[in-house]
Amino acid sequence: MKTLCQEESIKVPKGIKITIKSKIVEVTGKHGTLKRDFKHLPIELWLANGGKEVKARMYFAKSKQLSMLRSVCSHIANLFEGVEKKFEYRLRLVYAHFPINANIVNGGKTVEIRNFIGEKIVRTVHMLPGVTCEKSATTKDELVVSGADIELTGRSSALIHQSCLVKDKDIRKFLDGIYVSSHGVKEE
């Protein structure tokens, strides 16, 4: 069963500038500018109410395809939150015996991980553009990855997590590693 026309809308928060040109959305706020391309989706995107609202519309779509509309609105909402407040991922260093040593070099752009399960190798993880990493001021053995783009921030913390995976051992017993403990919008 195809739906003739379906529409979703999202309000633009105060103090944020948004431009939509041929399905490329550009959002500017106090934490910089984020750009996102929706050209691969068969939808209409435009600004309504004098730039106070973003609308997405789709014609003749099945129910699975209609889910795109909500996804696009969620992506744009994430852009708004990113330029307004920034996203942060908190990672904990977990070890049973050999203490993992994480050093942040290059002004928060690179993380060096040493002594993971006693290995001599130094693991180097570079943050993606616009993402910084720092050690938590309050908690021991915690890293805080923050950035305006939710995708790049999430991917950077995943790179740190994946650099410390235990190989050739029973992972139910060897639980050492760096794990994401919480993530969300940064509380100012």
PDB file of C-alpha atoms in Angstrom:
ATOM      1  CA  MET A   1       0.000   0.000   0.000  1.00  0.00           C
ATOM      2  CA  LYS A   2       1.516   3.292  -1.070  1.00  0.00           C
ATOM      3  CA  THR A   3       0.909   6.552   0.766  1.00  0.00           C
ATOM      4  CA  LEU A   4       0.150   9.475  -1.523  1.00  0.00           C
ATOM      5  CA  CYS A   5       1.931  12.164   0.455  1.00  0.00           C
ATOM      6  CA  GLN A   6       3.602  12.171   3.848  1.00  0.00           C
ATOM      7  CA  GLU A   7       5.189  15.108   5.658  1.00  0.00           C
ATOM      8  CA  GLU A   8       7.429  15.596   8.703  1.00  0.00           C
ATOM      9  CA  SER A   9       8.557  18.893  10.186  1.00  0.00           C
ATOM     10  CA  ILE A  10      11.115  20.040  12.735  1.00  0.00           C
ATOM     11  CA  LYS A  11      11.411  23.432  14.398  1.00  0.00           C
ATOM     12  CA  VAL A  12      14.632  25.439  14.082  1.00  0.00           C
ATOM     13  CA  PRO A  13      15.949  26.482  17.539  1.00  0.00           C
ATOM     14  CA  LYS A  14      16.736  30.121  18.305  1.00  0.00           C
ATOM     15  CA  GLY A  15      20.204  31.389  17.436  1.00  0.00           C
ATOM     16  CA  ILE A  16      20.814  28.833  14.697  1.00  0.00           C
ATOM     17  CA  LYS A  17      21.159  29.617  11.010  1.00  0.00           C
ATOM     18  CA  ILE A  18      20.150  26.969   8.475  1.00  0.00           C
ATOM     19  CA  THR A  19      20.329  26.877   4.687  1.00  0.00           C
ATOM     20  CA  ILE A  20      18.954  24.151   2.431  1.00  0.00           C
ATOM     21  CA  LYS A  21      20.088  24.078  -1.177  1.00  0.00           C
ATOM     22  CA  SER A  22      19.312  21.062  -3.378  1.00  0.00           C
ATOM     23  CA  LYS A  23      19.058  18.695  -0.393  1.00  0.00           C
ATOM     24  CA  ILE A  24      22.357  19.877   1.173  1.00  0.00           C
ATOM     25  CA  VAL A  25      21.624  21.133   4.694  1.00  0.00           C
ATOM     26  CA  GLU A  26      24.072  23.570   6.300  1.00  0.00           C
ATOM     27  CA  VAL A  27      23.612  24.488   9.969  1.00  0.00           C
ATOM     28  CA  THR A  28      25.573  27.233  11.749  1.00  0.00           C
ATOM     29  CA  GLY A  29      25.632  27.822  15.503  1.00  0.00           C
ATOM     30  CA  LYS A  30      28.027  28.812  18.262  1.00  0.00           C
ATOM     31  CA  HIS A  31      30.138  25.649  17.838  1.00  0.00           C
ATOM     32  CA  GLY A  32      30.736  26.105  14.112  1.00  0.00           C
ATOM     33  CA  THR A  33      29.112  24.916  10.902  1.00  0.00           C
ATOM     34  CA  LEU A  34      27.930  21.413  10.024  1.00  0.00           C
ATOM     35  CA  LYS A  35      26.951  20.229   6.567  1.00  0.00           C
ATOM     36  CA  ARG A  36      24.968  17.165   5.579  1.00  0.00           C
ATOM     37  CA  ASP A  37      23.996  15.823   2.166  1.00  0.00           C
ATOM     38  CA  PHE A  38      20.621  14.093   1.631  1.00  0.00           C
ATOM     39  CA  LYS A  39      20.834  13.862  -2.187  1.00  0.00           C
ATOM     40  CA  HIS A  40      20.611  10.064  -2.113  1.00  0.00           C
ATOM     41  CA  LEU A  41      17.048  10.168  -0.694  1.00  0.00           C
ATOM     42  CA  PRO A  42      13.925  10.701  -2.826  1.00  0.00           C
ATOM     43  CA  ILE A  43      12.465  13.424  -0.599  1.00  0.00           C
ATOM     44  CA  GLU A  44      11.675  17.120  -0.716  1.00  0.00           C
ATOM     45  CA  LEU A  45      13.407  19.366   1.844  1.00  0.00           C
ATOM     46  CA  TRP A  46      12.579  23.020   2.341  1.00  0.00           C
ATOM     47  CA  LEU A  47      12.348  25.805   4.915  1.00  0.00           C
ATOM     48  CA  ALA A  48       8.859  26.889   5.963  1.00  0.00           C
ATOM     49  CA  ASN A  49       7.427  29.702   8.176  1.00  0.00           C
ATOM     50  CA  GLY A  50      10.124  32.135   7.146  1.00  0.00           C
ATOM     51  CA  GLY A  51      13.002  29.823   8.078  1.00  0.00           C
ATOM     52  CA  LYS A  52      11.568  28.784  11.462  1.00  0.00           C
ATOM     53  CA  GLU A  53      10.758  25.232  10.418  1.00  0.00           C
ATOM     54  CA  VAL A  54      12.302  22.510   8.235  1.00  0.00           C
ATOM     55  CA  LYS A  55       9.855  20.339   6.306  1.00  0.00           C
ATOM     56  CA  ALA A  56      10.466  17.015   4.607  1.00  0.00           C
ATOM     57  CA  ARG A  57       7.938  15.529   2.205  1.00  0.00           C
ATOM     58  CA  MET A  58       7.661  12.291   0.271  1.00  0.00           C
ATOM     59  CA  TYR A  59       5.221  11.084  -2.388  1.00  0.00           C
ATOM     60  CA  PHE A  60       3.994   7.581  -3.296  1.00  0.00           C
ATOM     61  CA  ALA A  61       6.079   5.707  -0.742  1.00  0.00           C
ATOM     62  CA  LYS A  62       5.628   2.374   0.990  1.00  0.00           C
ATOM     63  CA  SER A  63       5.785   2.226   4.784  1.00  0.00           C
ATOM     64  CA  LYS A  64       9.451   1.135   4.852  1.00  0.00           C
ATOM     65  CA  GLN A  65      10.398   4.093   2.655  1.00  0.00           C
ATOM     66  CA  LEU A  66       8.384   6.534   4.797  1.00  0.00           C
ATOM     67  CA  SER A  67      10.790   5.840   7.648  1.00  0.00           C
ATOM     68  CA  MET A  68      13.339   7.972   5.747  1.00  0.00           C
ATOM     69  CA  LEU A  69      11.405  11.127   6.626  1.00  0.00           C
ATOM     70  CA  ARG A  70      11.764  10.645  10.348  1.00  0.00           C
ATOM     71  CA  SER A  71      15.425   9.667   9.933  1.00  0.00           C
ATOM     72  CA  VAL A  72      16.188  12.857   7.986  1.00  0.00           C
ATOM     73  CA  CYS A  73      14.481  14.951  10.692  1.00  0.00           C
ATOM     74  CA  SER A  74      16.506  13.146  13.389  1.00  0.00           C
ATOM     75  CA  HIS A  75      19.748  13.802  11.492  1.00  0.00           C
ATOM     76  CA  ILE A  76      18.903  17.506  11.196  1.00  0.00           C
ATOM     77  CA  ALA A  77      17.976  17.627  14.919  1.00  0.00           C
ATOM     78  CA  ASN A  78      21.421  16.129  15.666  1.00  0.00           C
ATOM     79  CA  LEU A  79      23.028  18.890  13.584  1.00  0.00           C
ATOM     80  CA  PHE A  80      21.131  21.489  15.650  1.00  0.00           C
ATOM     81  CA  GLU A  81      22.225  19.918  18.954  1.00  0.00           C
ATOM     82  CA  GLY A  82      25.810  19.575  17.752  1.00  0.00           C
ATOM     83  CA  VAL A  83      26.310  23.229  16.827  1.00  0.00           C
ATOM     84  CA  GLU A  84      24.433  24.366  19.946  1.00  0.00           C
ATOM     85  CA  LYS A  85      25.830  22.109  22.700  1.00  0.00           C
ATOM     86  CA  LYS A  86      28.322  19.540  21.258  1.00  0.00           C
ATOM     87  CA  PHE A  87      28.260  15.783  21.776  1.00  0.00           C
ATOM     88  CA  GLU A  88      30.445  13.837  24.180  1.00  0.00           C
ATOM     89  CA  TYR A  89      31.337  10.174  24.606  1.00  0.00           C
ATOM     90  CA  ARG A  90      32.846   8.958  27.878  1.00  0.00           C
ATOM     91  CA  LEU A  91      35.125   5.917  27.708  1.00  0.00           C
ATOM     92  CA  ARG A  92      36.465   3.911  30.663  1.00  0.00           C
ATOM     93  CA  LEU A  93      39.786   2.071  30.702  1.00  0.00           C
ATOM     94  CA  VAL A  94      39.074  -1.410  32.049  1.00  0.00           C
ATOM     95  CA  TYR A  95      41.892  -3.738  33.155  1.00  0.00           C
ATOM     96  CA  ALA A  96      42.337  -6.693  35.489  1.00  0.00           C
ATOM     97  CA  HIS A  97      46.105  -6.726  35.992  1.00  0.00           C
ATOM     98  CA  PHE A  98      48.176  -4.569  33.632  1.00  0.00           C
ATOM     99  CA  PRO A  99      47.106  -0.920  33.998  1.00  0.00           C
ATOM    100  CA  ILE A 100      46.319   0.606  30.587  1.00  0.00           C
ATOM    101  CA  ASN A 101      48.143   3.898  30.104  1.00  0.00           C
ATOM    102  CA  ALA A 102      46.468   6.431  27.793  1.00  0.00           C
ATOM    103  CA  ASN A 103      48.335   9.592  26.794  1.00  0.00           C
ATOM    104  CA  ILE A 104      46.726  12.417  24.883  1.00  0.00           C
ATOM    105  CA  VAL A 105      49.154  14.139  22.525  1.00  0.00           C
ATOM    106  CA  ASN A 106      48.952  16.605  19.653  1.00  0.00           C
ATOM    107  CA  GLY A 107      46.526  18.883  21.535  1.00  0.00           C
ATOM    108  CA  GLY A 108      43.763  16.300  21.954  1.00  0.00           C
ATOM    109  CA  LYS A 109      43.977  15.085  18.345  1.00  0.00           C
ATOM    110  CA  THR A 110      45.818  11.800  19.046  1.00  0.00           C
ATOM    111  CA  VAL A 111      45.557   9.140  21.763  1.00  0.00           C
ATOM    112  CA  GLU A 112      48.473   6.827  22.578  1.00  0.00           C
ATOM    113  CA  ILE A 113      47.598   3.627  24.431  1.00  0.00           C
ATOM    114  CA  ARG A 114      50.383   1.738  26.213  1.00  0.00           C
ATOM    115  CA  ASN A 115      50.672  -1.428  28.347  1.00  0.00           C
ATOM    116  CA  PHE A 116      47.396  -2.991  27.109  1.00  0.00           C
ATOM    117  CA  ILE A 117      47.456  -6.508  28.667  1.00  0.00           C
ATOM    118  CA  GLY A 118      51.192  -5.972  29.167  1.00  0.00           C
ATOM    119  CA  GLU A 119      52.008  -5.580  25.460  1.00  0.00           C
ATOM    120  CA  LYS A 120      54.978  -3.422  24.540  1.00  0.00           C
ATOM    121  CA  ILE A 121      53.347  -2.051  21.362  1.00  0.00           C
ATOM    122  CA  VAL A 122      52.091   1.550  21.430  1.00  0.00           C
ATOM    123  CA  ARG A 123      48.658   1.917  19.894  1.00  0.00           C
ATOM    124  CA  THR A 124      48.082   5.299  18.253  1.00  0.00           C
ATOM    125  CA  VAL A 125      44.548   6.488  17.470  1.00  0.00           C
ATOM    126  CA  HIS A 126      43.988   9.711  15.519  1.00  0.00           C
ATOM    127  CA  MET A 127      40.747  11.576  16.133  1.00  0.00           C
ATOM    128  CA  LEU A 128      38.603  12.454  13.121  1.00  0.00           C
ATOM    129  CA  PRO A 129      38.446  16.162  12.079  1.00  0.00           C
ATOM    130  CA  GLY A 130      36.674  18.431  14.580  1.00  0.00           C
ATOM    131  CA  VAL A 131      36.874  15.904  17.434  1.00  0.00           C
ATOM    132  CA  THR A 132      39.022  16.301  20.559  1.00  0.00           C
ATOM    133  CA  CYS A 133      39.899  13.867  23.328  1.00  0.00           C
ATOM    134  CA  GLU A 134      40.871  14.646  26.902  1.00  0.00           C
ATOM    135  CA  LYS A 135      41.293  12.852  30.203  1.00  0.00           C
ATOM    136  CA  SER A 136      38.400  13.245  32.622  1.00  0.00           C
ATOM    137  CA  ALA A 137      39.112  15.721  35.410  1.00  0.00           C
ATOM    138  CA  THR A 138      36.921  13.978  37.992  1.00  0.00           C
ATOM    139  CA  THR A 139      37.175  10.248  37.244  1.00  0.00           C
ATOM    140  CA  LYS A 140      40.308   8.111  37.136  1.00  0.00           C
ATOM    141  CA  ASP A 141      40.855   6.032  33.963  1.00  0.00           C
ATOM    142  CA  GLU A 142      38.284   7.883  31.891  1.00  0.00           C
ATOM    143  CA  LEU A 143      38.584   9.531  28.474  1.00  0.00           C
ATOM    144  CA  VAL A 144      36.139  12.166  27.170  1.00  0.00           C
ATOM    145  CA  VAL A 145      35.726  12.450  23.389  1.00  0.00           C
ATOM    146  CA  SER A 146      33.785  15.536  22.286  1.00  0.00           C
ATOM    147  CA  GLY A 147      32.838  17.205  19.021  1.00  0.00           C
ATOM    148  CA  ALA A 148      30.035  18.973  17.197  1.00  0.00           C
ATOM    149  CA  ASP A 149      29.349  16.228  14.625  1.00  0.00           C
ATOM    150  CA  ILE A 150      27.652  13.222  16.247  1.00  0.00           C
ATOM    151  CA  GLU A 151      28.881  10.829  13.548  1.00  0.00           C
ATOM    152  CA  LEU A 152      32.551  11.836  13.718  1.00  0.00           C
ATOM    153  CA  THR A 153      32.469  11.864  17.536  1.00  0.00           C
ATOM    154  CA  GLY A 154      30.925   8.397  17.679  1.00  0.00           C
ATOM    155  CA  ARG A 155      33.342   7.047  15.080  1.00  0.00           C
ATOM    156  CA  SER A 156      36.353   8.459  16.941  1.00  0.00           C
ATOM    157  CA  SER A 157      35.321   6.768  20.180  1.00  0.00           C
ATOM    158  CA  ALA A 158      34.725   3.534  18.234  1.00  0.00           C
ATOM    159  CA  LEU A 159      38.273   3.750  16.844  1.00  0.00           C
ATOM    160  CA  ILE A 160      39.633   3.993  20.399  1.00  0.00           C
ATOM    161  CA  HIS A 161      37.479   1.031  21.480  1.00  0.00           C
ATOM    162  CA  GLN A 162      38.489  -1.112  18.486  1.00  0.00           C
ATOM    163  CA  SER A 163      42.199  -0.421  18.983  1.00  0.00           C
ATOM    164  CA  CYS A 164      42.064  -2.364  22.280  1.00  0.00           C
ATOM    165  CA  LEU A 165      40.394  -5.647  21.444  1.00  0.00           C
ATOM    166  CA  VAL A 166      41.753  -8.862  23.000  1.00  0.00           C
ATOM    167  CA  LYS A 167      42.856 -11.334  20.316  1.00  0.00           C
ATOM    168  CA  ASP A 168      43.276 -15.136  20.580  1.00  0.00           C
ATOM    169  CA  LYS A 169      41.898 -15.330  24.117  1.00  0.00           C
ATOM    170  CA  ASP A 170      38.532 -16.025  25.709  1.00  0.00           C
ATOM    171  CA  ILE A 171      36.899 -12.582  25.746  1.00  0.00           C
ATOM    172  CA  ARG A 172      34.515 -13.676  28.512  1.00  0.00           C
ATOM    173  CA  LYS A 173      37.524 -13.970  30.804  1.00  0.00           C
ATOM    174  CA  PHE A 174      39.806 -11.244  29.386  1.00  0.00           C
ATOM    175  CA  LEU A 175      37.606  -8.184  29.753  1.00  0.00           C
ATOM    176  CA  ASP A 176      40.409  -5.626  29.379  1.00  0.00           C
ATOM    177  CA  GLY A 177      39.821  -2.784  26.970  1.00  0.00           C
ATOM    178  CA  ILE A 178      38.402   0.690  26.544  1.00  0.00           C
ATOM    179  CA  TYR A 179      34.608   0.790  26.616  1.00  0.00           C
ATOM    180  CA  VAL A 180      32.069   3.551  25.979  1.00  0.00           C
ATOM    181  CA  SER A 181      30.343   4.074  29.334  1.00  0.00           C
ATOM    182  CA  SER A 182      27.980   6.896  28.343  1.00  0.00           C
ATOM    183  CA  HIS A 183      27.286   9.280  25.494  1.00  0.00           C
ATOM    184  CA  GLY A 184      24.994  12.190  24.722  1.00  0.00           C
ATOM    185  CA  VAL A 185      24.802  15.958  24.589  1.00  0.00           C
ATOM    186  CA  LYS A 186      27.459  17.814  26.565  1.00  0.00           C
ATOM    187  CA  GLU A 187      26.185  19.467  29.749  1.00  0.00           C
ATOM    188  CA  GLU A 188      27.616  22.974  29.872  1.00  0.00           C
TER     189      GLU A 188
END
